[in-house]
Amino acid sequence: MPPDTTTRPPGIDTLAPITPDTSRPQVHREHTIPDSIRWQRMPKTSEISKTSPPGNPNPFFIAAANKILPAVVTIENERLVGGVPDDETHRFFREKQGKENEQIPRPGYGSGIIISPDGFILTNEHVVENATKLKVILYDKREFPAEFIGGDPNTDIALLKIETSDLPSAFMGNSDSVKIGEWVMAVGSPLNFTSTITAGIVSALGRDIRIIRER
């Protein structure tokens, strides 16, 4: 048997487990957790999967996006605006250069949706308001000059027409059937970022959001 080479502190020959002193009365305290901070039972993985969003992409959103994207267009408009401020310094140079009433074209962008295969496009009236030139860019990158058919500033709706045929078109639904809490998708070209999609839910109906102008 090999010699014991364990180094012990001076004056201690052996180490023994410490046992409680049973000669004195023992006090037993039961630790409890208040109801207000007590942990709840953790749900099983199968229970979480029933209430949590799925990890995979939603197939309904994917199908809806693939169906509607070809019918969404980008609208490029051009408006004439004042070229320089009307102060004394700029007025002097405009008079010298013969450009007293010069206006410059300014481009802008908006979104529209094809509502018939023969080229009728629905958009917002503010997108085409006072435009001197309109161009429609399709999902497949083809470009067409657009004709302004008519618009209603009070409801912010306008109708355009491009000369082509066999276009993919969107199905027009009934807004009266929309319910609070339903999932919805928005597709468009904000700031010329074409074919942009976002999703959310209908949060309210019949709200006055102050976009309808007063006559």
mmCIF file of C-alpha atoms in Angstrom:
data_model
loop_
_atom_site.group_PDB
_atom_site.id
_atom_site.type_symbol
_atom_site.label_atom_id
_atom_site.label_comp_id
_atom_site.label_asym_id
_atom_site.label_seq_id
_atom_site.Cartn_x
_atom_site.Cartn_y
_atom_site.Cartn_z
ATOM 1 C CA MET A 1 0.000 0.000 0.000
ATOM 2 C CA PRO A 2 1.566 3.334 -1.006
ATOM 3 C CA PRO A 3 2.389 5.771 1.763
ATOM 4 C CA ASP A 4 -0.051 8.580 2.548
ATOM 5 C CA THR A 5 1.441 11.713 1.032
ATOM 6 C CA THR A 6 -1.551 13.981 1.806
ATOM 7 C CA THR A 7 -0.448 17.197 3.467
ATOM 8 C CA ARG A 8 -2.508 17.953 6.547
ATOM 9 C CA PRO A 9 -2.643 21.207 8.506
ATOM 10 C CA PRO A 10 -0.600 21.108 11.709
ATOM 11 C CA GLY A 11 -2.391 19.503 14.650
ATOM 12 C CA ILE A 12 -5.025 17.674 12.535
ATOM 13 C CA ASP A 13 -4.469 13.949 12.029
ATOM 14 C CA THR A 14 -7.749 12.980 10.321
ATOM 15 C CA LEU A 15 -10.682 14.644 8.640
ATOM 16 C CA ALA A 16 -14.208 13.542 9.587
ATOM 17 C CA PRO A 17 -17.573 14.634 8.245
ATOM 18 C CA ILE A 18 -19.308 17.257 10.333
ATOM 19 C CA THR A 19 -22.554 16.058 11.917
ATOM 20 C CA PRO A 20 -25.260 18.268 13.389
ATOM 21 C CA ASP A 21 -25.369 18.761 17.132
ATOM 22 C CA THR A 22 -28.448 16.803 18.186
ATOM 23 C CA SER A 23 -28.107 17.831 21.816
ATOM 24 C CA ARG A 24 -29.813 21.132 21.013
ATOM 25 C CA PRO A 25 -33.346 21.531 19.675
ATOM 26 C CA GLN A 26 -33.429 21.979 15.930
ATOM 27 C CA VAL A 27 -35.543 24.648 14.279
ATOM 28 C CA HIS A 28 -37.049 23.651 10.937
ATOM 29 C CA ARG A 29 -38.218 26.406 8.596
ATOM 30 C CA GLU A 30 -40.261 25.653 5.505
ATOM 31 C CA HIS A 31 -39.463 28.123 2.739
ATOM 32 C CA THR A 32 -42.474 29.043 0.654
ATOM 33 C CA ILE A 33 -42.862 31.294 -2.398
ATOM 34 C CA PRO A 34 -45.642 33.889 -2.345
ATOM 35 C CA ASP A 35 -48.380 33.311 -4.896
ATOM 36 C CA SER A 36 -47.581 36.640 -6.537
ATOM 37 C CA ILE A 37 -44.133 35.486 -7.645
ATOM 38 C CA ARG A 38 -44.598 31.741 -7.911
ATOM 39 C CA TRP A 39 -43.336 30.258 -11.182
ATOM 40 C CA GLN A 40 -45.914 28.971 -13.590
ATOM 41 C CA ARG A 41 -45.684 25.568 -15.179
ATOM 42 C CA MET A 42 -43.683 25.734 -18.391
ATOM 43 C CA PRO A 43 -45.763 24.637 -21.388
ATOM 44 C CA LYS A 44 -44.668 21.685 -23.420
ATOM 45 C CA THR A 45 -43.092 22.183 -26.820
ATOM 46 C CA SER A 46 -46.212 20.841 -28.500
ATOM 47 C CA GLU A 47 -48.320 23.451 -26.685
ATOM 48 C CA ILE A 48 -46.040 26.295 -27.762
ATOM 49 C CA SER A 49 -46.251 25.237 -31.398
ATOM 50 C CA LYS A 50 -50.036 25.613 -31.290
ATOM 51 C CA THR A 51 -49.924 29.286 -30.246
ATOM 52 C CA SER A 52 -46.613 30.612 -31.584
ATOM 53 C CA PRO A 53 -46.040 31.785 -35.163
ATOM 54 C CA PRO A 54 -44.575 29.055 -37.365
ATOM 55 C CA GLY A 55 -40.876 29.163 -38.055
ATOM 56 C CA ASN A 56 -41.362 28.628 -41.780
ATOM 57 C CA PRO A 57 -42.695 31.327 -44.140
ATOM 58 C CA ASN A 58 -46.468 31.589 -44.344
ATOM 59 C CA PRO A 59 -47.549 29.808 -47.560
ATOM 60 C CA PHE A 60 -50.656 31.993 -47.866
ATOM 61 C CA PHE A 61 -48.597 35.197 -47.959
ATOM 62 C CA ILE A 62 -46.231 33.670 -50.503
ATOM 63 C CA ALA A 63 -49.098 32.582 -52.759
ATOM 64 C CA ALA A 64 -50.828 35.973 -52.482
ATOM 65 C CA ALA A 65 -47.601 37.848 -53.249
ATOM 66 C CA ASN A 66 -46.848 35.742 -56.314
ATOM 67 C CA LYS A 67 -50.386 36.282 -57.591
ATOM 68 C CA ILE A 68 -50.641 40.058 -57.096
ATOM 69 C CA LEU A 69 -47.096 41.288 -57.822
ATOM 70 C CA PRO A 70 -47.393 41.113 -61.648
ATOM 71 C CA ALA A 71 -50.427 43.441 -61.485
ATOM 72 C CA VAL A 72 -48.684 46.138 -59.411
ATOM 73 C CA VAL A 73 -46.963 48.945 -61.325
ATOM 74 C CA THR A 74 -44.696 51.888 -60.620
ATOM 75 C CA ILE A 75 -45.910 55.291 -61.798
ATOM 76 C CA GLU A 76 -43.349 57.943 -62.654
ATOM 77 C CA ASN A 77 -44.673 61.476 -62.845
ATOM 78 C CA GLU A 78 -43.139 64.793 -63.806
ATOM 79 C CA ARG A 79 -44.253 68.171 -62.488
ATOM 80 C CA LEU A 80 -43.047 71.688 -63.268
ATOM 81 C CA VAL A 81 -41.922 73.621 -60.220
ATOM 82 C CA GLY A 82 -40.248 76.975 -59.626
ATOM 83 C CA GLY A 83 -36.538 76.781 -60.334
ATOM 84 C CA VAL A 84 -35.095 79.256 -57.809
ATOM 85 C CA PRO A 85 -36.339 81.248 -54.811
ATOM 86 C CA ASP A 86 -37.975 84.604 -55.478
ATOM 87 C CA ASP A 87 -35.576 86.894 -53.647
ATOM 88 C CA GLU A 88 -33.646 89.953 -54.856
ATOM 89 C CA THR A 89 -30.360 88.142 -55.556
ATOM 90 C CA HIS A 90 -31.908 85.310 -57.575
ATOM 91 C CA ARG A 91 -34.226 87.756 -59.344
ATOM 92 C CA PHE A 92 -31.181 89.739 -60.574
ATOM 93 C CA PHE A 93 -29.583 86.666 -62.177
ATOM 94 C CA ARG A 94 -32.877 85.502 -63.695
ATOM 95 C CA GLU A 95 -33.315 88.907 -65.378
ATOM 96 C CA LYS A 96 -29.748 88.855 -66.710
ATOM 97 C CA GLN A 97 -30.172 85.343 -68.134
ATOM 98 C CA GLY A 98 -33.696 85.905 -69.443
ATOM 99 C CA LYS A 99 -35.148 83.206 -67.143
ATOM 100 C CA GLU A 100 -37.530 85.306 -65.100
ATOM 101 C CA ASN A 101 -40.369 82.728 -65.040
ATOM 102 C CA GLU A 102 -38.385 79.552 -65.593
ATOM 103 C CA GLN A 103 -39.763 76.323 -64.156
ATOM 104 C CA ILE A 104 -37.923 73.040 -63.944
ATOM 105 C CA PRO A 105 -39.320 69.475 -64.157
ATOM 106 C CA ARG A 106 -39.276 67.461 -60.953
ATOM 107 C CA PRO A 107 -39.788 63.666 -61.016
ATOM 108 C CA GLY A 108 -41.906 61.758 -58.530
ATOM 109 C CA TYR A 109 -42.996 58.173 -58.001
ATOM 110 C CA GLY A 110 -46.071 56.305 -56.876
ATOM 111 C CA SER A 111 -47.831 52.966 -57.093
ATOM 112 C CA GLY A 112 -50.733 51.658 -59.120
ATOM 113 C CA ILE A 113 -52.561 48.443 -59.803
ATOM 114 C CA ILE A 114 -53.798 47.037 -63.110
ATOM 115 C CA ILE A 115 -57.545 46.431 -62.916
ATOM 116 C CA SER A 116 -58.184 45.221 -66.477
ATOM 117 C CA PRO A 117 -56.107 43.321 -69.070
ATOM 118 C CA ASP A 118 -56.463 46.178 -71.585
ATOM 119 C CA GLY A 119 -54.438 48.627 -69.505
ATOM 120 C CA PHE A 120 -56.653 50.483 -67.030
ATOM 121 C CA ILE A 121 -54.708 51.306 -63.862
ATOM 122 C CA LEU A 122 -55.988 52.495 -60.503
ATOM 123 C CA THR A 123 -53.804 54.820 -58.434
ATOM 124 C CA ASN A 124 -53.998 57.712 -55.970
ATOM 125 C CA GLU A 125 -55.006 61.129 -57.211
ATOM 126 C CA HIS A 126 -52.146 62.815 -55.365
ATOM 127 C CA VAL A 127 -49.675 60.685 -57.365
ATOM 128 C CA VAL A 128 -50.784 62.193 -60.692
ATOM 129 C CA GLU A 129 -51.978 65.624 -59.537
ATOM 130 C CA ASN A 130 -50.608 68.452 -61.752
ATOM 131 C CA ALA A 131 -48.363 66.012 -63.615
ATOM 132 C CA THR A 132 -47.193 67.094 -67.072
ATOM 133 C CA LYS A 133 -45.915 63.633 -67.973
ATOM 134 C CA LEU A 134 -46.862 60.150 -66.767
ATOM 135 C CA LYS A 135 -45.062 56.868 -67.319
ATOM 136 C CA VAL A 136 -46.006 53.391 -66.105
ATOM 137 C CA ILE A 137 -43.356 50.753 -65.397
ATOM 138 C CA LEU A 138 -44.674 47.193 -65.319
ATOM 139 C CA TYR A 139 -43.483 44.336 -63.139
ATOM 140 C CA ASP A 140 -41.605 42.895 -66.130
ATOM 141 C CA LYS A 141 -39.793 46.277 -66.560
ATOM 142 C CA ARG A 142 -41.666 47.330 -69.709
ATOM 143 C CA GLU A 143 -42.471 51.044 -69.826
ATOM 144 C CA PHE A 144 -45.507 52.812 -71.310
ATOM 145 C CA PRO A 145 -46.655 56.435 -71.468
ATOM 146 C CA ALA A 146 -49.875 56.795 -69.503
ATOM 147 C CA GLU A 147 -53.008 58.822 -70.167
ATOM 148 C CA PHE A 148 -54.861 60.432 -67.278
ATOM 149 C CA ILE A 149 -58.519 59.400 -67.576
ATOM 150 C CA GLY A 150 -59.913 61.070 -64.479
ATOM 151 C CA GLY A 151 -59.582 61.489 -60.741
ATOM 152 C CA ASP A 152 -61.408 62.431 -57.562
ATOM 153 C CA PRO A 153 -59.455 64.562 -55.057
ATOM 154 C CA ASN A 154 -62.037 63.921 -52.335
ATOM 155 C CA THR A 155 -61.413 60.168 -52.276
ATOM 156 C CA ASP A 156 -57.819 60.384 -53.602
ATOM 157 C CA ILE A 157 -58.541 57.987 -56.479
ATOM 158 C CA ALA A 158 -57.401 58.332 -60.103
ATOM 159 C CA LEU A 159 -57.614 56.229 -63.259
ATOM 160 C CA LEU A 160 -54.880 55.891 -65.900
ATOM 161 C CA LYS A 161 -54.723 54.055 -69.227
ATOM 162 C CA ILE A 162 -51.795 52.532 -71.112
ATOM 163 C CA GLU A 163 -52.010 51.172 -74.652
ATOM 164 C CA THR A 164 -51.309 47.456 -74.457
ATOM 165 C CA SER A 165 -53.198 44.212 -73.890
ATOM 166 C CA ASP A 166 -53.105 40.833 -72.156
ATOM 167 C CA LEU A 167 -51.930 42.337 -68.884
ATOM 168 C CA PRO A 168 -52.203 40.546 -65.541
ATOM 169 C CA SER A 169 -54.907 42.253 -63.496
ATOM 170 C CA ALA A 170 -56.026 42.276 -59.891
ATOM 171 C CA PHE A 171 -59.404 41.112 -58.645
ATOM 172 C CA MET A 172 -61.364 43.924 -56.998
ATOM 173 C CA GLY A 173 -62.805 42.929 -53.632
ATOM 174 C CA ASN A 174 -65.556 44.437 -51.504
ATOM 175 C CA SER A 175 -64.278 46.624 -48.667
ATOM 176 C CA ASP A 176 -67.589 46.212 -46.817
ATOM 177 C CA SER A 177 -66.649 42.591 -46.078
ATOM 178 C CA VAL A 178 -63.393 43.495 -44.306
ATOM 179 C CA LYS A 179 -63.291 42.539 -40.612
ATOM 180 C CA ILE A 180 -61.151 43.840 -37.764
ATOM 181 C CA GLY A 181 -58.275 41.466 -37.040
ATOM 182 C CA GLU A 182 -58.012 40.086 -40.570
ATOM 183 C CA TRP A 183 -54.575 39.733 -42.109
ATOM 184 C CA VAL A 184 -53.852 42.121 -44.993
ATOM 185 C CA MET A 185 -50.953 42.700 -47.380
ATOM 186 C CA ALA A 186 -49.842 45.977 -48.931
ATOM 187 C CA VAL A 187 -47.876 45.961 -52.190
ATOM 188 C CA GLY A 188 -46.400 48.974 -53.939
ATOM 189 C CA SER A 189 -43.380 51.070 -54.848
ATOM 190 C CA PRO A 190 -42.697 53.453 -51.949
ATOM 191 C CA LEU A 191 -39.906 55.908 -52.800
ATOM 192 C CA ASN A 192 -39.428 53.941 -56.051
ATOM 193 C CA PHE A 193 -38.560 50.722 -54.198
ATOM 194 C CA THR A 194 -40.491 48.572 -56.640
ATOM 195 C CA SER A 195 -42.469 45.460 -55.687
ATOM 196 C CA THR A 196 -42.300 46.092 -51.951
ATOM 197 C CA ILE A 197 -44.560 44.013 -49.705
ATOM 198 C CA THR A 198 -45.574 44.385 -46.088
ATOM 199 C CA ALA A 199 -48.234 42.693 -43.981
ATOM 200 C CA GLY A 200 -50.328 43.447 -40.917
ATOM 201 C CA ILE A 201 -53.844 43.231 -39.575
ATOM 202 C CA VAL A 202 -56.911 45.415 -39.921
ATOM 203 C CA SER A 203 -56.778 47.447 -36.707
ATOM 204 C CA ALA A 204 -59.986 49.458 -37.106
ATOM 205 C CA LEU A 205 -62.794 50.341 -39.493
ATOM 206 C CA GLY A 206 -64.536 53.615 -40.245
ATOM 207 C CA ARG A 207 -61.810 55.843 -38.814
ATOM 208 C CA ASP A 208 -61.484 59.474 -39.893
ATOM 209 C CA ILE A 209 -57.807 59.652 -40.834
ATOM 210 C CA ARG A 210 -58.172 63.107 -42.421
ATOM 211 C CA ILE A 211 -56.952 62.258 -45.907
ATOM 212 C CA ILE A 212 -60.257 63.033 -47.620
ATOM 213 C CA ARG A 213 -60.141 66.653 -48.624
ATOM 214 C CA GLU A 214 -62.936 69.103 -48.069
ATOM 215 C CA ARG A 215 -64.619 70.667 -51.043
#
